[in-house]
Amino acid sequence: MQTEPGVRRPQRADARRNFDALIVAARDAFAEHGTTASLEEIARRAGVGIGTLYRNFPTRQDLFDAVYLGELDALCRAAEDVAGLEPWDALAAWLRRFVGYVATKRAIYEEINRDSEMVRGAREAMYAAFEPLLARAQESGAARRDVSTDDLLRLVSGLTAGGYVDDAQRERVLTVALDGVRAR
């Protein structure tokens, strides 16, 4: 899956580091301040000048898209990373990573074109990465067979919509939800 829609990750090592630092800084800034986060602040956090930001991301939309797709790409890779775990552990680990993805997506949700080919392709890639984990957990008897990929992703997405006192509370709520998915 292509990580950046209208921009390409640079080939030179120093330019790649700057690009990656801008993505991380933008993700964090958008999570903290929403889509109105200052581009100058993002450049400062990344340790680069504003010109470097604009060379990599000519428009604010390019930056939104790159952050969104970068998070989705990491989420898809996470499915591969956990595939070697026991079926239930792999499912739960990926869903915990999904919570982080949803938080980033919510931060820039209004700014991404949800009807675009890019977003449709991203959704398809996410489902394709997760479906084998759920199927494996169901086949092993660890997860309920009456739960679909869509059901489970909507459940966890909904859980992330609420505000939590702290990360520990969010983890407890996710654990309660996952207990409902476990086969009895």
Coordinates of N, CA and C in Angstrom, one line a residue:
M1 N 0.8 -1.2 0.0 CA 0.0 0.0 0.0 C 0.9 1.2 0.0
Q2 N 0.5 2.2 -0.8 CA 1.3 3.4 -0.9 C 1.0 4.3 0.4
T3 N 2.1 4.7 1.0 CA 1.9 5.4 2.3 C 1.5 6.9 2.1
E4 N 2.0 7.5 1.1 CA 1.7 8.9 0.9 C 1.0 9.1 -0.5
P5 N -0.2 9.7 -0.5 CA -0.9 9.8 -1.7 C -0.4 10.8 -2.7
G6 N -0.2 12.0 -2.3 CA 0.2 13.1 -3.2 C 1.7 13.4 -3.1
V7 N 2.4 12.7 -2.2 CA 3.8 13.0 -2.0 C 4.5 11.7 -1.9
R8 N 5.8 11.7 -2.1 CA 6.6 10.5 -2.1 C 7.7 10.6 -1.0
R9 N 7.9 9.6 -0.3 CA 9.0 9.5 0.7 C 10.3 9.7 0.0
P10 N 11.2 10.6 0.5 CA 12.4 10.9 -0.2 C 13.4 9.7 -0.2
Q11 N 14.3 9.6 -1.1 CA 15.3 8.5 -1.2 C 16.5 8.7 -0.3
R12 N 17.0 9.9 -0.2 CA 18.2 10.2 0.6 C 17.9 10.0 2.1
A13 N 18.9 9.4 2.8 CA 18.7 9.0 4.2 C 18.3 10.2 5.1
D14 N 19.0 11.4 4.9 CA 18.7 12.5 5.7 C 17.3 13.1 5.4
A15 N 16.9 13.1 4.1 CA 15.6 13.6 3.7 C 14.5 12.6 4.2
R16 N 14.8 11.3 4.2 CA 13.8 10.3 4.8 C 13.6 10.6 6.3
R17 N 14.7 10.8 7.0 CA 14.6 11.1 8.4 C 13.7 12.3 8.7
N18 N 13.9 13.4 7.9 CA 13.1 14.6 8.0 C 11.7 14.3 7.7
F19 N 11.4 13.6 6.7 CA 10.1 13.2 6.3 C 9.4 12.5 7.4
D20 N 10.1 11.4 7.9 CA 9.5 10.6 9.0 C 9.3 11.4 10.2
A21 N 10.2 12.3 10.6 CA 10.1 13.2 11.7 C 8.9 14.1 11.6
L22 N 8.6 14.6 10.4 CA 7.5 15.5 10.2 C 6.2 14.7 10.3
I23 N 6.1 13.5 9.9 CA 4.9 12.6 10.1 C 4.6 12.4 11.5
V24 N 5.6 12.0 12.3 CA 5.5 11.8 13.7 C 5.0 13.1 14.4
A25 N 5.7 14.2 14.1 CA 5.4 15.5 14.8 C 3.9 15.9 14.4
A26 N 3.5 15.7 13.1 CA 2.2 16.1 12.7 C 1.2 15.2 13.4
R27 N 1.4 13.9 13.5 CA 0.5 13.0 14.2 C 0.3 13.4 15.6
D28 N 1.4 13.7 16.3 CA 1.3 14.1 17.7 C 0.6 15.5 17.8
A29 N 0.9 16.4 17.0 CA 0.3 17.8 17.1 C -1.2 17.7 16.7
F30 N -1.6 16.9 15.7 CA -3.0 16.8 15.4 C -3.7 16.1 16.6
A31 N -3.1 15.1 17.2 CA -3.8 14.5 18.3 C -4.0 15.4 19.5
E32 N -3.0 16.3 19.7 CA -3.1 17.3 20.8 C -4.0 18.5 20.5
H33 N -3.9 19.0 19.3 CA -4.5 20.3 19.0 C -5.6 20.2 17.9
G34 N -5.8 19.1 17.3 CA -6.7 18.9 16.2 C -6.1 19.4 14.9
T35 N -6.9 19.6 13.9 CA -6.4 19.9 12.6 C -5.9 21.3 12.4
T36 N -6.2 22.1 13.5 CA -5.7 23.5 13.4 C -4.3 23.7 13.9
A37 N -3.7 22.6 14.3 CA -2.3 22.6 14.8 C -1.4 23.4 13.8
S38 N -0.6 24.2 14.3 CA 0.3 25.1 13.5 C 1.3 24.3 12.8
L39 N 1.5 24.6 11.5 CA 2.5 23.9 10.7 C 3.9 24.3 11.2
E40 N 4.0 25.6 11.6 CA 5.3 26.0 12.2 C 5.7 25.2 13.4
E41 N 4.7 24.9 14.2 CA 4.9 24.0 15.4 C 5.3 22.6 15.0
I42 N 4.7 22.1 14.0 CA 5.0 20.8 13.5 C 6.4 20.7 13.0
A43 N 6.8 21.7 12.3 CA 8.2 21.8 11.8 C 9.2 21.8 12.9
R44 N 8.9 22.7 13.9 CA 9.7 22.8 15.1 C 9.9 21.5 15.8
R45 N 8.7 20.8 16.1 CA 8.8 19.5 16.7 C 9.6 18.5 16.0
A46 N 9.6 18.6 14.7 CA 10.3 17.7 13.8 C 11.8 18.0 13.7
G47 N 12.1 19.2 14.2 CA 13.5 19.7 14.1 C 13.9 20.1 12.8
V48 N 13.0 20.6 12.0 CA 13.3 21.1 10.6 C 12.7 22.5 10.4
G49 N 13.0 23.1 9.3 CA 12.5 24.4 9.0 C 11.1 24.3 8.3
I50 N 10.4 25.3 8.3 CA 9.1 25.3 7.6 C 9.2 25.0 6.1
G51 N 10.3 25.4 5.5 CA 10.5 25.1 4.1 C 10.6 23.6 3.8
T52 N 11.3 22.9 4.7 CA 11.4 21.5 4.6 C 10.0 20.8 4.7
L53 N 9.2 21.3 5.6 CA 7.8 20.8 5.7 C 7.1 21.0 4.4
Y54 N 7.1 22.2 3.8 CA 6.4 22.5 2.5 C 7.0 21.8 1.3
R55 N 8.3 21.5 1.4 CA 8.9 20.7 0.3 C 8.4 19.3 0.3
N56 N 8.1 18.7 1.5 CA 7.6 17.4 1.6 C 6.1 17.3 1.5
F57 N 5.4 18.4 2.0 CA 4.0 18.4 2.0 C 3.5 19.8 1.5
P58 N 3.3 19.9 0.2 CA 3.0 21.2 -0.4 C 1.7 21.8 0.2
T59 N 0.8 20.9 0.6 CA -0.5 21.5 1.1 C -0.7 20.8 2.5
R60 N -1.6 21.4 3.3 CA -2.0 20.9 4.6 C -2.7 19.5 4.3
Q61 N -3.5 19.5 3.3 CA -4.2 18.2 2.9 C -3.2 17.1 2.7
D62 N -2.1 17.4 2.0 CA -1.1 16.3 1.8 C -0.5 15.8 3.1
L63 N -0.4 16.7 4.1 CA 0.1 16.3 5.4 C -1.0 15.4 6.1
F64 N -2.2 15.8 6.1 CA -3.3 15.1 6.7 C -3.3 13.6 6.1
D65 N -3.3 13.6 4.7 CA -3.4 12.3 4.1 C -2.2 11.4 4.4
A66 N -1.0 12.0 4.5 CA 0.2 11.2 4.8 C 0.2 10.7 6.2
V67 N -0.3 11.5 7.1 CA -0.4 11.0 8.5 C -1.4 9.9 8.6
Y68 N -2.6 10.1 8.0 CA -3.6 9.1 8.0 C -3.1 7.8 7.4
L69 N -2.5 7.8 6.2 CA -2.1 6.6 5.6 C -0.8 6.0 6.2
G70 N 0.0 6.8 6.8 CA 1.1 6.3 7.6 C 0.7 5.5 8.8
E71 N -0.4 6.0 9.5 CA -0.9 5.2 10.6 C -1.6 3.9 10.1
L72 N -2.3 4.0 9.0 CA -2.9 2.8 8.5 C -1.9 1.8 8.0
D73 N -0.8 2.3 7.4 CA 0.3 1.4 7.0 C 0.9 0.7 8.2
A74 N 1.1 1.4 9.3 CA 1.7 0.8 10.5 C 0.7 -0.2 11.1
L75 N -0.6 0.1 11.0 CA -1.6 -0.8 11.5 C -1.6 -2.1 10.7
C76 N -1.5 -2.0 9.4 CA -1.4 -3.2 8.6 C -0.2 -4.0 8.9
R77 N 1.0 -3.4 9.0 CA 2.2 -4.1 9.4 C 2.1 -4.7 10.8
A78 N 1.4 -4.1 11.7 CA 1.2 -4.7 13.0 C 0.5 -6.0 12.9
A79 N -0.4 -6.2 12.0 CA -1.1 -7.5 11.8 C 0.0 -8.6 11.5
E80 N 0.9 -8.3 10.7 CA 2.0 -9.2 10.4 C 2.9 -9.5 11.6
D81 N 3.1 -8.4 12.3 CA 4.0 -8.5 13.5 C 3.4 -9.4 14.6
V82 N 2.1 -9.4 14.7 CA 1.5 -10.2 15.8 C 1.0 -11.6 15.3
A83 N 1.1 -11.9 14.0 CA 0.6 -13.1 13.5 C 1.2 -14.4 14.1
G84 N 2.4 -14.3 14.6 CA 3.1 -15.4 15.2 C 2.6 -15.7 16.7
L85 N 1.9 -14.8 17.3 CA 1.4 -15.0 18.6 C 0.3 -16.1 18.6
E86 N -0.1 -16.5 19.8 CA -1.3 -17.4 20.0 C -2.5 -16.6 19.4
P87 N -3.5 -17.3 18.8 CA -4.6 -16.7 18.1 C -5.3 -15.6 18.9
W88 N -5.6 -15.8 20.2 CA -6.3 -14.8 21.0 C -5.4 -13.6 21.2
D89 N -4.1 -13.9 21.6 CA -3.1 -12.9 21.9 C -2.9 -12.0 20.7
A90 N -2.8 -12.6 19.5 CA -2.6 -11.8 18.3 C -3.8 -10.9 18.0
L91 N -5.0 -11.4 18.2 CA -6.2 -10.6 18.0 C -6.3 -9.4 18.9
A92 N -6.0 -9.7 20.2 CA -6.1 -8.6 21.2 C -5.0 -7.6 21.0
A93 N -3.8 -8.1 20.7 CA -2.7 -7.1 20.4 C -3.0 -6.2 19.3
W94 N -3.5 -6.8 18.2 CA -3.8 -5.9 17.0 C -4.9 -4.9 17.4
L95 N -5.9 -5.4 18.1 CA -7.0 -4.4 18.4 C -6.5 -3.3 19.4
R96 N -5.5 -3.6 20.2 CA -5.0 -2.5 21.0 C -4.2 -1.5 20.1
R97 N -3.6 -2.0 19.1 CA -2.9 -1.1 18.1 C -3.9 -0.3 17.3
F98 N -5.1 -1.0 17.0 CA -6.2 -0.3 16.3 C -6.7 0.9 17.1
V99 N -6.7 0.8 18.4 CA -7.2 1.9 19.3 C -6.3 3.1 19.0
G100 N -5.0 3.0 18.9 CA -4.1 4.1 18.6 C -4.4 4.7 17.2
Y101 N -4.7 3.8 16.2 CA -5.0 4.2 14.9 C -6.3 5.1 14.9
V102 N -7.3 4.6 15.6 CA -8.6 5.3 15.6 C -8.4 6.7 16.2
A103 N -7.6 6.8 17.3 CA -7.3 8.1 17.9 C -6.7 9.1 16.9
T104 N -5.8 8.6 16.1 CA -5.2 9.5 15.1 C -6.2 9.9 14.0
K105 N -6.9 8.9 13.6 CA -8.0 9.1 12.5 C -9.0 10.1 13.0
R106 N -9.4 10.0 14.3 CA -10.4 10.9 14.8 C -9.8 12.4 14.8
A107 N -8.6 12.5 15.1 CA -8.0 13.8 15.1 C -8.0 14.5 13.8
I108 N -8.0 13.8 12.7 CA -8.0 14.4 11.4 C -9.2 14.0 10.5
Y109 N -10.2 13.4 11.2 CA -11.3 12.8 10.5 C -12.1 13.8 9.5
E110 N -12.3 15.0 10.0 CA -13.0 16.0 9.2 C -12.2 16.5 8.0
E111 N -10.9 16.3 8.1 CA -10.1 16.8 7.0 C -9.8 15.8 5.9
I112 N -10.1 14.6 6.1 CA -9.8 13.6 5.1 C -11.1 13.4 4.3
N113 N -11.0 13.1 3.0 CA -12.1 12.9 2.1 C -12.5 11.4 2.3
R114 N -13.5 11.1 3.1 CA -13.9 9.8 3.4 C -14.5 9.0 2.2
D115 N -14.8 9.7 1.2 CA -15.3 9.1 0.0 C -14.3 8.9 -1.1
S116 N -13.1 9.2 -0.8 CA -12.0 9.2 -1.8 C -11.5 7.7 -2.0
E117 N -10.9 7.5 -3.1 CA -10.3 6.2 -3.5 C -9.3 5.9 -2.4
M118 N -8.5 6.8 -2.0 CA -7.5 6.6 -1.0 C -8.1 6.0 0.3
V119 N -9.2 6.6 0.8 CA -9.8 6.1 2.1 C -10.4 4.8 1.9
R120 N -11.1 4.6 0.7 CA -11.7 3.3 0.4 C -10.6 2.2 0.4
G121 N -9.5 2.5 -0.3 CA -8.4 1.5 -0.3 C -7.8 1.3 1.0
A122 N -7.7 2.3 1.8 CA -7.2 2.2 3.2 C -8.1 1.2 4.0
R123 N -9.4 1.4 3.9 CA -10.3 0.6 4.7 C -10.2 -0.9 4.2
E124 N -10.1 -1.1 2.9 CA -9.9 -2.4 2.4 C -8.7 -3.1 2.9
A125 N -7.6 -2.3 2.9 CA -6.3 -2.8 3.4 C -6.4 -3.2 4.9
M126 N -7.0 -2.4 5.7 CA -7.2 -2.6 7.1 C -8.0 -3.9 7.3
Y127 N -9.1 -4.0 6.7 CA -9.9 -5.2 6.8 C -9.1 -6.5 6.4
A128 N -8.4 -6.4 5.3 CA -7.6 -7.5 4.8 C -6.5 -7.9 5.8
A129 N -5.9 -6.9 6.5 CA -4.9 -7.2 7.5 C -5.5 -7.9 8.7
F130 N -6.7 -7.5 9.1 CA -7.3 -8.0 10.3 C -8.1 -9.3 10.2
E131 N -8.7 -9.5 9.0 CA -9.6 -10.7 8.9 C -8.9 -12.0 9.2
P132 N -7.6 -12.2 8.7 CA -7.0 -13.5 9.1 C -6.7 -13.6 10.6
L133 N -6.5 -12.6 11.3 CA -6.3 -12.7 12.8 C -7.6 -13.1 13.4
L134 N -8.7 -12.5 13.0 CA -10.0 -12.9 13.6 C -10.4 -14.3 13.2
A135 N -10.2 -14.7 11.9 CA -10.5 -16.0 11.5 C -9.7 -17.0 12.3
R136 N -8.4 -16.8 12.5 CA -7.6 -17.7 13.2 C -8.0 -17.9 14.6
A137 N -8.4 -16.7 15.3 CA -8.9 -16.8 16.7 C -10.2 -17.6 16.7
Q138 N -11.1 -17.4 15.7 CA -12.3 -18.1 15.7 C -12.1 -19.6 15.4
E139 N -11.2 -19.9 14.5 CA -11.0 -21.3 14.2 C -10.3 -22.1 15.4
S140 N -9.6 -21.4 16.2 CA -8.9 -22.0 17.4 C -9.9 -22.2 18.5
G141 N -11.1 -21.5 18.4 CA -12.1 -21.6 19.5 C -11.9 -20.5 20.5
A142 N -11.0 -19.6 20.3 CA -10.7 -18.5 21.2 C -11.7 -17.4 21.1
A143 N -12.2 -17.1 19.9 CA -13.1 -16.0 19.7 C -14.5 -16.5 19.2
R144 N -15.5 -15.8 19.6 CA -16.9 -16.2 19.1 C -17.0 -16.2 17.6
R145 N -17.7 -17.2 17.1 CA -17.8 -17.3 15.6 C -18.9 -16.4 15.1
D146 N -19.7 -15.9 15.9 CA -20.8 -15.0 15.4 C -20.4 -13.5 15.3
V147 N -19.2 -13.2 15.5 CA -18.7 -11.9 15.4 C -17.9 -11.7 14.1
S148 N -18.3 -10.7 13.3 CA -17.6 -10.4 12.0 C -16.5 -9.4 12.2
T149 N -15.7 -9.3 11.2 CA -14.6 -8.3 11.2 C -15.2 -6.9 11.4
D150 N -16.3 -6.6 10.7 CA -16.9 -5.3 10.7 C -17.5 -5.1 12.1
D151 N -18.1 -6.1 12.7 CA -18.7 -5.9 14.1 C -17.6 -5.5 15.1
L152 N -16.5 -6.3 15.0 CA -15.5 -6.1 16.0 C -14.8 -4.7 15.8
L153 N -14.5 -4.3 14.6 CA -13.9 -3.0 14.4 C -14.8 -1.9 14.7
R154 N -16.1 -2.0 14.5 CA -17.0 -1.0 14.9 C -17.1 -0.9 16.5
L155 N -17.1 -2.1 17.1 CA -17.1 -2.1 18.6 C -15.9 -1.3 19.2
V156 N -14.8 -1.7 18.7 CA -13.6 -1.0 19.3 C -13.5 0.4 18.9
S157 N -13.9 0.8 17.6 CA -14.0 2.2 17.3 C -14.9 3.0 18.2
G158 N -16.0 2.4 18.5 CA -17.0 3.1 19.4 C -16.4 3.3 20.7
L159 N -15.7 2.3 21.2 CA -15.1 2.5 22.5 C -14.1 3.6 22.6
T160 N -13.5 3.9 21.5 CA -12.5 5.0 21.5 C -13.1 6.4 21.4
A161 N -14.4 6.4 21.1 CA -15.0 7.7 21.0 C -15.2 8.4 22.4
G162 N -15.3 7.6 23.4 CA -15.4 8.2 24.7 C -14.1 8.8 25.3
G163 N -14.3 9.8 26.1 CA -13.1 10.3 26.8 C -12.8 9.4 28.0
Y164 N -11.5 9.2 28.3 CA -11.1 8.4 29.4 C -10.3 9.2 30.4
V165 N -10.4 8.9 31.7 CA -9.6 9.5 32.7 C -8.1 9.4 32.4
D166 N -7.7 8.1 32.0 CA -6.4 7.9 31.7 C -6.3 6.6 30.8
D167 N -5.0 6.3 30.4 CA -4.8 5.1 29.6 C -5.3 3.8 30.3
A168 N -5.1 3.7 31.6 CA -5.5 2.5 32.3 C -7.0 2.3 32.2
Q169 N -7.8 3.4 32.3 CA -9.2 3.2 32.2 C -9.6 2.8 30.8
R170 N -9.0 3.3 29.8 CA -9.3 2.9 28.4 C -8.9 1.4 28.2
E171 N -7.8 1.0 28.8 CA -7.4 -0.4 28.7 C -8.4 -1.3 29.4
R172 N -8.9 -0.9 30.6 CA -10.0 -1.7 31.3 C -11.2 -1.8 30.5
V173 N -11.7 -0.8 29.9 CA -12.9 -0.8 29.0 C -12.7 -1.7 27.8
L174 N -11.5 -1.6 27.2 CA -11.2 -2.5 26.1 C -11.2 -4.0 26.5
T175 N -10.6 -4.2 27.6 CA -10.6 -5.6 28.2 C -12.0 -6.1 28.4
V176 N -12.9 -5.3 28.9 CA -14.3 -5.7 29.2 C -14.9 -6.1 27.8
A177 N -14.7 -5.2 26.8 CA -15.3 -5.5 25.5 C -14.7 -6.8 24.9
L178 N -13.4 -7.0 25.0 CA -12.8 -8.2 24.4 C -13.3 -9.4 25.2
D179 N -13.6 -9.3 26.5 CA -14.2 -10.5 27.2 C -15.5 -10.9 26.5
G180 N -16.2 -10.0 26.0 CA -17.5 -10.3 25.3 C -17.3 -11.0 24.0
V181 N -16.1 -10.9 23.4 CA -15.7 -11.5 22.1 C -15.2 -12.9 22.3
R182 N -14.6 -13.2 23.5 CA -14.1 -14.5 23.8 C -15.1 -15.6 23.7
A183 N -14.7 -16.7 23.1 CA -15.6 -17.8 23.1 C -15.8 -18.4 24.5
R184 N -16.9 -18.9 24.9 CA -17.2 -19.4 26.2 C -17.3 -20.9 26.1

